[in-house]
Amino acid sequence: MQKDVEKKRGTLDKWMDFIERVGNALPDPVSLFIILAVIVVVLSAIFGSMGMSAVHPGTGKTITVVNLLTKDGFRQMYSKAVNNFASFAPLGMVLVCVIGAAAAEKSGFLVALMQRVMRGAKSWVVTFAILFVGINANVAGDAGFIVMPPLAAVIYMGIGRSPVLGMFVAFAGVAGGFCANMILGMSDALAYGFTEAAAKMIDPSYQQSMAVNWYFLIVSCITLTIGGTLLVEKFLVHRFPCTKEDLAKFDFDESSADLKPEQIKGLKWGLTALVIYLLVLVGMCVGADPLLADPKTHSIMSPKAPFMSGIILTVAFALLVVGAGYGFGSGKYKNDKDLFADIILGFKDMSSYILLCFFIAQFTSYFAWSNLGMVMAIKGAEVLKELNFTGAPLLIGLVFVSCIINLFIGSASAKWAILAPIFVPMLMIMGYDPAAAQVAYRIGDSITNPLSPLFYYTPVILGYLRRYAPDAGLGTVIANMIPYSVTFTVIWIIQLLVWLFLDLPLGPGGGIFLK
């Protein structure tokens, strides 16, 4: 078996192995973020003393690099360290989601469900389904980053494949295909808000809707899923050989495909509990003034609506309900203590991530306080503007500028707040629709997500990964994400060029060229 695997290894595998070795030779992620924080402080002192600054294109305000290597800077870093950690948004979302995810996983519900649903399914169908669901998971906000990787690991073990490969497939879909979706969500609303404001700098009457890229993004879901599936099945699956002995190490019995009566009963209880929960949820989302709606707009899809802002809690409760239902129905749980014991085990699995978040929170806070990210983004956008590109090179250039900036600034809204006032008016003057600028930005904002060590959810996937591969490091994640990012980049650029040359509508009210 091992010899067969070695024979299949080609140039791609050698490059990925090299990148993985180099990446894993880096210090532990905790040490890496300590080093990065120190580098930010030093750079802030250098550029701050030079008076480096840039003018924000949206507000007209001059943004100057702040020197943190001063008495005031030290006091700020020292006094706000605990607050930085406590207010680090991804940590809270992850821990809330773990409450439900741990119950669903530790109870045995996910394994039993996948054995029931995926039994006999062809491997490429499973891969296609994971990618498609992952790409569309942005409708649930950031919940997909937390739920999909461990779920995909279980699904892949259910078909006799490596859980590590399953995690990578899911993470690539959720992170690399983040902007694509079949259903409009909060990310569409946030992006369009900045686009419309920037467009009104040229045309005060401009007004469309958050659906201006919808047609393009729907097609993207299909093209990315097909491309990702071919990549996995033809080129990547052999990198992760998995035997029955390997599965046994993960406490997964591949031979138990036939569910026992108590497991079937547990599934019935779990799914019944889920249906009841969803009915209650629907009841809170309907009516003239729904309980989970924005009190001002009465819409549950508004970014300020409890339904949208609390989507992580909604997902966590759904997983908790099915996990508890399965556990009590199957007899695994005799009382509430058994349930909470499994949830505590889930938190233990995330202990290394919690430690890492303290240092990530310090790094991101220093980076924000120094204004280095803002100034770098504005300077990079100005460089592209000065190149005077037109047509395809201009749109592709915007894609790559967004890619590069995405490696340093995690917040999608913060990046577009900087870039939109530059590129939307510039493209409008050249005859391009604001929707074209927005779609180019959103492509670039997605494809480098899986490659950035600074991406909020890279430590999450690393924490999950170490359950099955204790020696995995950042190099492991980045090396295995490069093929997906390159594939998605090629697919999206080709798709963008097709839209450009055929002048196809990007969505309702949005096109490539101004009409």
Coordinates of C-alpha atoms in Angstrom, one line a residue:
M1 CA 0.0 0.0 0.0
Q2 CA 2.7 2.4 1.0
K3 CA 4.7 1.7 -2.2
D4 CA 1.7 2.4 -4.3
V5 CA 1.2 5.7 -2.6
E6 CA 4.8 6.7 -3.2
K7 CA 4.6 5.8 -6.9
K8 CA 1.7 8.3 -7.2
R9 CA 3.6 11.2 -5.7
G10 CA 4.6 13.8 -8.3
T11 CA 5.8 17.3 -8.6
L12 CA 2.8 18.8 -6.8
D13 CA 3.3 16.5 -3.9
K14 CA 7.0 17.3 -3.6
W15 CA 6.2 21.1 -3.6
M16 CA 3.5 20.6 -1.0
D17 CA 5.8 18.5 1.1
F18 CA 8.5 21.2 0.8
I19 CA 6.1 24.0 1.8
E20 CA 4.8 21.9 4.7
R21 CA 8.3 21.3 6.0
V22 CA 9.3 24.9 5.8
G23 CA 6.0 26.0 7.4
N24 CA 6.3 23.5 10.2
A25 CA 9.9 24.6 10.8
L26 CA 8.5 27.9 12.0
P27 CA 8.1 28.3 15.8
D28 CA 4.9 27.1 17.5
P29 CA 1.9 29.3 16.6
V30 CA 1.9 30.8 20.1
S31 CA 5.6 31.8 19.7
L32 CA 4.9 33.0 16.1
F33 CA 2.2 35.4 17.2
I34 CA 4.5 36.7 20.0
I35 CA 7.2 37.4 17.4
L36 CA 4.7 39.0 15.0
A37 CA 3.4 41.2 17.8
V38 CA 7.0 42.3 18.6
I39 CA 7.6 43.0 14.9
V40 CA 4.4 45.2 14.7
V41 CA 5.6 47.2 17.7
V42 CA 9.1 47.7 16.1
L43 CA 7.6 48.6 12.7
S44 CA 5.2 51.1 14.3
A45 CA 8.2 52.8 16.0
I46 CA 10.2 53.0 12.7
F47 CA 7.3 54.2 10.5
G48 CA 5.7 56.3 13.2
S49 CA 8.9 58.2 13.8
M50 CA 9.1 58.8 10.0
G51 CA 5.6 60.2 10.1
M52 CA 4.3 57.7 7.6
S53 CA 0.6 58.4 6.8
A54 CA -2.1 58.0 4.2
V55 CA -5.5 59.7 3.5
H56 CA -8.5 57.5 3.9
P57 CA -10.4 57.7 0.6
G58 CA -13.8 57.4 2.2
T59 CA -13.5 59.9 5.0
G60 CA -10.7 62.2 3.8
K61 CA -9.0 61.8 7.2
T62 CA -5.3 61.5 7.4
I63 CA -4.3 58.2 9.0
T64 CA -0.8 58.2 10.6
V65 CA 1.2 55.2 11.8
V66 CA 1.1 55.3 15.6
N67 CA 4.4 54.6 17.5
L68 CA 3.7 51.9 20.1
L69 CA 7.2 51.8 21.4
T70 CA 6.6 54.7 23.8
K71 CA 5.6 55.0 27.4
D72 CA 2.0 55.6 26.4
G73 CA 2.1 52.7 24.0
F74 CA 3.5 50.4 26.6
R75 CA 0.8 51.5 29.1
Q76 CA -1.9 50.8 26.5
M77 CA -0.5 47.3 25.7
Y78 CA -0.1 46.4 29.3
S79 CA -3.4 47.7 30.7
K80 CA -5.6 46.4 27.8
A81 CA -4.1 42.9 27.5
V82 CA -6.9 41.2 29.4
N83 CA -9.6 43.3 27.6
N84 CA -8.0 42.4 24.2
F85 CA -8.4 38.7 25.0
A86 CA -11.9 39.0 26.5
S87 CA -13.2 41.0 23.5
F88 CA -11.5 38.8 20.8
A89 CA -14.7 38.0 18.8
P90 CA -13.7 34.7 17.2
L91 CA -13.0 33.2 20.6
G92 CA -16.5 33.8 21.9
M93 CA -18.1 32.5 18.7
V94 CA -16.0 29.4 18.7
L95 CA -16.6 28.6 22.4
V96 CA -20.4 29.1 22.1
C97 CA -20.5 26.8 19.0
V98 CA -18.4 24.2 20.9
I99 CA -21.3 23.7 23.3
G100 CA -23.5 22.3 20.6
A101 CA -20.8 20.8 18.4
A102 CA -19.3 18.8 21.3
A103 CA -22.8 17.4 22.2
A104 CA -23.5 16.4 18.6
E105 CA -20.1 14.8 18.1
K106 CA -19.4 13.2 21.5
S107 CA -22.9 11.7 21.8
G108 CA -22.3 9.8 18.6
F109 CA -25.0 11.6 16.6
L110 CA -22.8 12.8 13.7
V111 CA -21.2 9.4 13.2
A112 CA -24.6 7.6 13.3
L113 CA -26.2 10.1 10.9
M114 CA -23.4 9.9 8.4
Q115 CA -23.4 6.1 8.5
R116 CA -27.1 6.3 7.8
V117 CA -27.1 9.0 5.1
M118 CA -23.7 8.4 3.4
R119 CA -23.6 4.6 3.4
G120 CA -23.0 3.4 -0.1
A121 CA -22.4 6.9 -1.5
K122 CA -19.6 7.3 -4.0
S123 CA -16.6 9.2 -2.7
W124 CA -16.8 12.0 -5.2
V125 CA -20.4 12.6 -4.3
V126 CA -19.4 13.0 -0.7
T127 CA -16.6 15.4 -1.6
F128 CA -19.0 17.4 -3.9
A129 CA -21.5 17.7 -1.1
I130 CA -19.0 18.8 1.5
L131 CA -17.6 21.5 -0.8
F132 CA -21.0 22.7 -1.9
V133 CA -22.3 23.0 1.7
G134 CA -19.1 24.6 2.9
I135 CA -19.1 27.2 0.1
N136 CA -22.7 28.1 1.0
A137 CA -22.1 28.1 4.7
N138 CA -21.4 31.8 4.8
V139 CA -25.2 32.3 4.9
A140 CA -24.8 31.2 8.6
G141 CA -22.1 33.8 9.1
D142 CA -18.9 32.4 10.6
A143 CA -20.6 29.2 12.0
G144 CA -19.4 27.3 9.0
F145 CA -15.7 27.7 10.0
I146 CA -16.5 26.1 13.4
V147 CA -19.0 23.4 12.4
M148 CA -17.9 22.1 8.9
P149 CA -14.3 20.9 9.5
P150 CA -15.1 18.4 12.3
L151 CA -18.3 17.3 10.6
A152 CA -16.4 16.7 7.4
A153 CA -13.8 14.7 9.3
V154 CA -16.6 12.3 10.6
I155 CA -18.2 12.1 7.1
Y156 CA -14.9 11.1 5.5
M157 CA -14.2 8.5 8.2
G158 CA -17.6 7.1 7.4
I159 CA -16.5 6.3 3.8
G160 CA -13.1 5.0 4.9
R161 CA -11.1 8.1 4.2
S162 CA -8.8 10.2 6.3
P163 CA -10.5 12.7 8.6
V164 CA -7.6 15.1 7.9
L165 CA -8.5 15.3 4.2
G166 CA -12.1 15.8 5.2
M167 CA -11.2 18.8 7.3
F168 CA -9.1 20.3 4.5
V169 CA -11.9 19.9 2.0
A170 CA -14.4 21.6 4.3
F171 CA -12.0 24.4 5.3
A172 CA -11.2 25.1 1.6
G173 CA -14.9 25.3 0.8
V174 CA -15.8 27.6 3.7
A175 CA -12.8 29.9 3.6
G176 CA -11.7 29.8 0.0
G177 CA -15.2 30.1 -1.4
F178 CA -16.5 32.4 1.2
C179 CA -18.2 35.0 -1.0
A180 CA -20.0 32.5 -3.2
N181 CA -23.6 31.6 -2.2
M182 CA -26.9 30.4 -3.6
I183 CA -28.8 32.5 -0.9
L184 CA -28.0 36.1 -0.1
G185 CA -26.7 36.7 3.4
M186 CA -25.2 39.2 5.7
S187 CA -21.9 39.4 3.9
D188 CA -23.7 40.5 0.7
A189 CA -25.4 43.3 2.7
L190 CA -22.2 44.5 4.3
A191 CA -20.3 44.6 1.0
Y192 CA -23.1 46.4 -0.9
G193 CA -23.4 49.0 1.8
F194 CA -19.9 50.3 1.1
T195 CA -20.3 49.9 -2.6
E196 CA -23.4 52.1 -2.8
A197 CA -21.8 54.8 -0.6
A198 CA -18.7 54.8 -2.8
A199 CA -20.8 54.9 -6.0
K200 CA -22.8 57.9 -4.8
M201 CA -19.5 59.9 -4.9
I202 CA -19.9 59.8 -8.7
D203 CA -23.7 59.3 -9.1
P204 CA -25.7 60.6 -6.1
S205 CA -28.8 58.8 -7.5
Y206 CA -27.2 55.4 -7.6
Q207 CA -29.2 52.8 -5.7
Q208 CA -29.5 49.0 -6.3
S209 CA -29.7 46.1 -3.9
M210 CA -27.3 43.7 -2.2
A211 CA -28.2 41.2 -5.0
V212 CA -26.0 43.0 -7.6
N213 CA -23.5 40.0 -7.8
W214 CA -26.0 37.2 -7.2
Y215 CA -26.0 35.6 -10.6
F216 CA -22.2 35.5 -10.7
L217 CA -22.1 34.0 -7.1
I218 CA -24.6 31.4 -7.9
V219 CA -22.6 30.1 -10.8
S220 CA -19.5 30.4 -8.7
C221 CA -21.0 27.9 -6.2
I222 CA -21.2 25.3 -9.0
T223 CA -17.9 26.0 -10.8
L224 CA -15.9 26.0 -7.5
T225 CA -17.6 22.9 -6.3
I226 CA -16.9 21.0 -9.5
G227 CA -13.3 22.3 -9.7
G228 CA -12.6 21.5 -6.0
T229 CA -14.1 18.0 -6.4
L230 CA -11.9 17.2 -9.4
L231 CA -8.8 18.5 -7.5
V232 CA -9.5 16.3 -4.5
E233 CA -10.4 13.1 -6.4
K234 CA -7.7 13.3 -9.1
F235 CA -4.8 14.9 -7.3
L236 CA -5.1 15.1 -3.5
V237 CA -6.8 12.0 -2.1
H238 CA -3.7 9.8 -2.5
R239 CA -1.8 12.1 -0.1
F240 CA -3.9 10.8 2.8
P241 CA -4.0 7.0 2.8
C242 CA -6.2 5.7 5.5
T243 CA -6.6 2.1 6.7
K244 CA -8.9 0.4 9.1
E245 CA -6.1 0.5 11.6
D246 CA -5.8 4.3 11.2
L247 CA -9.6 4.7 11.7
A248 CA -9.4 2.5 14.9
K249 CA -6.8 5.0 16.3
F250 CA -9.5 7.6 16.0
D251 CA -12.1 5.4 17.8
F252 CA -14.0 4.9 14.6
D253 CA -15.2 1.4 13.7
E254 CA -15.5 1.3 9.9
S255 CA -17.1 -2.1 10.1
S256 CA -20.1 -0.8 12.1
A257 CA -22.0 0.4 9.1
D258 CA -25.2 -1.3 10.2
L259 CA -26.7 0.8 12.9
K260 CA -27.8 -0.9 16.1
P261 CA -31.4 -0.5 17.3
E262 CA -30.4 1.9 20.1
Q263 CA -28.6 4.1 17.5
I264 CA -31.6 4.2 15.3
K265 CA -33.7 5.1 18.3
G266 CA -31.2 7.8 19.1
L267 CA -31.4 9.2 15.6
K268 CA -35.2 9.4 15.8
W269 CA -35.1 11.2 19.1
G270 CA -32.4 13.6 17.9
L271 CA -34.1 14.4 14.6
T272 CA -37.5 14.8 16.3
A273 CA -35.9 17.2 18.8
L274 CA -34.4 19.2 15.8
V275 CA -37.8 19.4 14.1
I276 CA -39.4 20.8 17.3
Y277 CA -36.6 23.3 17.7
L278 CA -36.9 24.5 14.1
L279 CA -40.7 24.9 14.5
V280 CA -40.1 27.1 17.6
L281 CA -37.4 29.0 15.7
V282 CA -39.8 29.6 12.7
G283 CA -42.4 30.8 15.2
M284 CA -40.0 33.4 16.4
C285 CA -39.3 34.6 12.8
V286 CA -42.8 35.1 11.4
G287 CA -45.5 37.6 12.0
A288 CA -45.8 41.4 11.6
D289 CA -43.1 42.0 14.2
P290 CA -41.2 38.7 14.8
L291 CA -39.4 38.2 18.0
L292 CA -36.0 37.7 16.2
A293 CA -36.5 40.6 13.8
D294 CA -34.9 44.0 13.8
P295 CA -37.3 46.2 15.8
K296 CA -36.9 49.1 13.3
T297 CA -37.2 47.2 10.0
H298 CA -39.1 44.2 11.3
S299 CA -36.9 42.0 9.0
I300 CA -35.1 38.9 10.3
M301 CA -32.5 39.3 7.5
S302 CA -31.3 42.7 8.7
P303 CA -27.7 42.7 10.0
K304 CA -29.0 44.1 13.3
A305 CA -31.8 41.5 13.6
P306 CA -31.3 39.1 16.6
F307 CA -31.7 36.2 14.1
M308 CA -28.7 37.3 12.0
S309 CA -26.5 38.7 14.9
G310 CA -27.3 35.5 16.9
I311 CA -26.8 33.0 14.1
I312 CA -23.9 31.3 16.1
L313 CA -26.2 30.7 19.0
T314 CA -28.9 29.4 16.7
V315 CA -26.5 26.9 15.2
A316 CA -25.1 25.9 18.6
F317 CA -28.6 25.2 20.0
A318 CA -29.5 23.1 17.0
L319 CA -26.4 20.9 17.5
L320 CA -27.0 20.7 21.2
V321 CA -30.6 19.7 20.7
V322 CA -29.8 16.9 18.3
G323 CA -26.8 15.7 20.4
A324 CA -28.8 15.6 23.6
G325 CA -31.8 13.9 21.8
Y326 CA -29.5 11.3 20.3
G327 CA -27.6 10.7 23.6
F328 CA -30.8 10.2 25.7
G329 CA -32.6 8.3 23.0
S330 CA -29.7 5.8 22.4
G331 CA -29.1 5.4 26.1
K332 CA -25.6 6.9 26.1
Y333 CA -26.8 9.7 28.5
K334 CA -28.5 8.6 31.7
N335 CA -28.8 12.1 33.1
D336 CA -27.7 15.7 32.5
K337 CA -24.3 15.0 34.0
D338 CA -23.4 12.7 31.2
L339 CA -24.4 15.3 28.6
F340 CA -22.3 18.1 30.2
A341 CA -19.4 15.7 30.7
D342 CA -19.2 15.3 26.9
I343 CA -19.5 19.1 26.4
I344 CA -16.6 19.6 28.8
L345 CA -14.5 17.1 26.8
G346 CA -15.2 19.3 23.8
F347 CA -13.8 22.3 25.6
K348 CA -10.7 20.3 26.6
D349 CA -10.1 19.7 22.9
M350 CA -10.0 23.4 22.3
S351 CA -7.7 24.3 25.2
S352 CA -4.7 24.9 22.9
Y353 CA -6.8 27.2 20.7
I354 CA -7.9 29.2 23.8
L355 CA -4.2 29.7 24.8
L356 CA -3.3 30.8 21.2
C357 CA -6.2 33.3 21.1
F358 CA -4.7 35.3 24.0
F359 CA -1.6 36.0 21.8
I360 CA -3.5 36.5 18.6
A361 CA -5.7 39.0 20.4
Q362 CA -2.6 41.0 21.4
F363 CA -1.2 40.9 17.9
T364 CA -4.4 42.0 16.2
S365 CA -4.9 44.8 18.7
Y366 CA -1.3 46.1 18.2
F367 CA -1.8 46.0 14.5
A368 CA -5.0 48.0 14.7
W369 CA -3.7 50.5 17.2
S370 CA -0.6 51.2 15.1
N371 CA -2.7 51.8 11.9
L372 CA -0.1 49.9 9.9
G373 CA -2.7 47.8 8.2
M374 CA -4.9 50.8 7.1
V375 CA -1.9 52.7 5.8
M376 CA -0.6 49.6 3.9
A377 CA -4.0 49.0 2.3
I378 CA -4.4 52.5 1.1
K379 CA -0.9 52.7 -0.3
G380 CA -1.4 49.4 -2.1
A381 CA -4.6 50.6 -3.6
E382 CA -3.0 53.8 -4.8
V383 CA -0.2 51.8 -6.5
L384 CA -2.8 49.9 -8.6
K385 CA -4.6 53.1 -9.4
E386 CA -1.4 54.8 -10.7
L387 CA -0.7 51.8 -13.0
N388 CA -3.6 53.0 -15.2
F389 CA -4.8 49.5 -16.1
T390 CA -8.0 49.2 -18.1
G391 CA -10.3 46.3 -19.0
A392 CA -9.4 42.8 -17.9
P393 CA -6.0 43.8 -16.3
L394 CA -7.8 46.3 -14.2
L395 CA -10.3 43.9 -12.7
I396 CA -7.7 41.1 -12.3
G397 CA -5.4 43.7 -10.7
L398 CA -8.2 44.5 -8.2
V399 CA -8.6 40.8 -7.4
F400 CA -4.9 40.5 -6.6
V401 CA -4.7 43.7 -4.6
S402 CA -7.6 42.3 -2.5
C403 CA -5.8 39.0 -2.2
I404 CA -2.6 40.7 -0.8
I405 CA -4.4 43.0 1.6
N406 CA -6.5 40.0 2.8
L407 CA -3.3 38.4 4.1
F408 CA -2.9 41.3 6.6
I409 CA -6.4 42.5 7.4
G410 CA -9.0 39.9 8.4
S411 CA -12.1 42.0 8.5
A412 CA -13.9 42.0 5.1
S413 CA -15.8 45.2 5.9
A414 CA -12.7 47.0 7.0
K415 CA -10.9 46.2 3.7
W416 CA -13.8 47.2 1.5
A417 CA -14.3 50.4 3.5
I418 CA -10.8 51.3 2.4
L419 CA -10.9 50.0 -1.2
A420 CA -14.4 50.8 -2.2
P421 CA -14.0 54.6 -2.2
I422 CA -10.9 54.2 -4.4
F423 CA -11.9 51.6 -6.9
V424 CA -15.7 52.0 -7.3
P425 CA -15.5 55.7 -8.4
M426 CA -12.4 55.0 -10.5
L427 CA -14.1 52.1 -12.4
M428 CA -17.3 54.2 -12.8
I429 CA -15.4 57.0 -14.4
M430 CA -14.0 54.4 -16.8
G431 CA -17.5 53.1 -17.6
Y432 CA -17.7 50.1 -15.3
D433 CA -20.6 49.2 -13.0
P434 CA -20.0 49.4 -9.3
A435 CA -21.1 45.7 -9.2
A436 CA -18.0 44.8 -11.2
A437 CA -15.7 46.5 -8.7
Q438 CA -17.5 44.7 -5.9
V439 CA -17.3 41.2 -7.4
A440 CA -13.6 41.6 -8.2
Y441 CA -12.9 42.6 -4.6
R442 CA -15.0 39.8 -3.2
I443 CA -13.1 37.2 -5.2
G444 CA -9.8 38.4 -3.9
D445 CA -11.2 38.6 -0.4
S446 CA -12.0 34.9 -0.4
I447 CA -9.2 33.0 -2.2
T448 CA -6.4 33.8 0.2
N449 CA -8.4 33.2 3.4
P450 CA -7.1 29.6 3.8
L451 CA -3.5 30.8 3.2
S452 CA -3.2 33.5 5.8
P453 CA -1.7 32.6 9.2
L454 CA -3.4 35.8 10.4
F455 CA -6.8 34.6 9.4
Y456 CA -9.0 34.3 12.5
Y457 CA -10.0 30.7 11.8
T458 CA -6.7 29.3 10.8
P459 CA -6.0 28.5 14.5
V460 CA -9.4 26.9 14.7
I461 CA -8.7 24.4 11.9
L462 CA -5.2 23.8 13.3
G463 CA -6.8 22.9 16.7
Y464 CA -9.2 20.5 15.1
L465 CA -6.5 19.1 12.9
R466 CA -4.3 18.2 15.9
R467 CA -7.0 15.8 17.2
Y468 CA -6.0 13.5 14.3
A469 CA -2.5 14.7 13.4
P470 CA -0.8 15.9 16.7
D471 CA 2.4 17.0 14.8
A472 CA 0.5 19.2 12.4
G473 CA 1.5 22.9 12.2
L474 CA 0.8 26.0 10.2
G475 CA 2.9 24.6 7.4
T476 CA 0.6 21.6 7.2
V477 CA -2.5 23.8 6.8
I478 CA -1.0 26.3 4.3
A479 CA 0.7 23.6 2.1
N480 CA -2.6 21.7 1.8
M481 CA -4.6 24.8 1.1
I482 CA -2.4 26.1 -1.7
P483 CA -3.9 23.8 -4.4
Y484 CA -7.4 24.9 -3.5
S485 CA -6.6 28.6 -3.5
V486 CA -4.8 28.3 -6.9
T487 CA -7.7 26.3 -8.3
F488 CA -10.3 28.7 -7.1
T489 CA -8.3 31.6 -8.4
V490 CA -8.0 30.2 -11.9
I491 CA -11.7 29.3 -12.0
W492 CA -12.8 32.7 -10.7
I493 CA -10.6 34.7 -13.1
I494 CA -11.8 32.6 -16.1
Q495 CA -15.4 33.1 -14.9
L496 CA -14.8 36.9 -14.5
L497 CA -13.3 37.1 -18.0
V498 CA -16.3 35.3 -19.5
W499 CA -18.6 37.8 -17.8
L500 CA -16.4 40.7 -19.0
F501 CA -16.2 39.6 -22.7
L502 CA -19.8 38.5 -23.0
D503 CA -21.1 41.5 -20.9
L504 CA -23.3 39.2 -18.8
P505 CA -25.3 40.6 -15.9
L506 CA -23.6 40.0 -12.5
G507 CA -27.0 40.1 -10.7
P508 CA -30.3 42.0 -10.6
G509 CA -29.4 45.6 -11.3
G510 CA -25.7 44.9 -11.6
G511 CA -23.5 44.4 -14.7
I512 CA -19.9 44.7 -15.9
F513 CA -20.4 48.0 -17.7
L514 CA -22.6 51.0 -16.8
K515 CA -25.7 51.2 -19.0

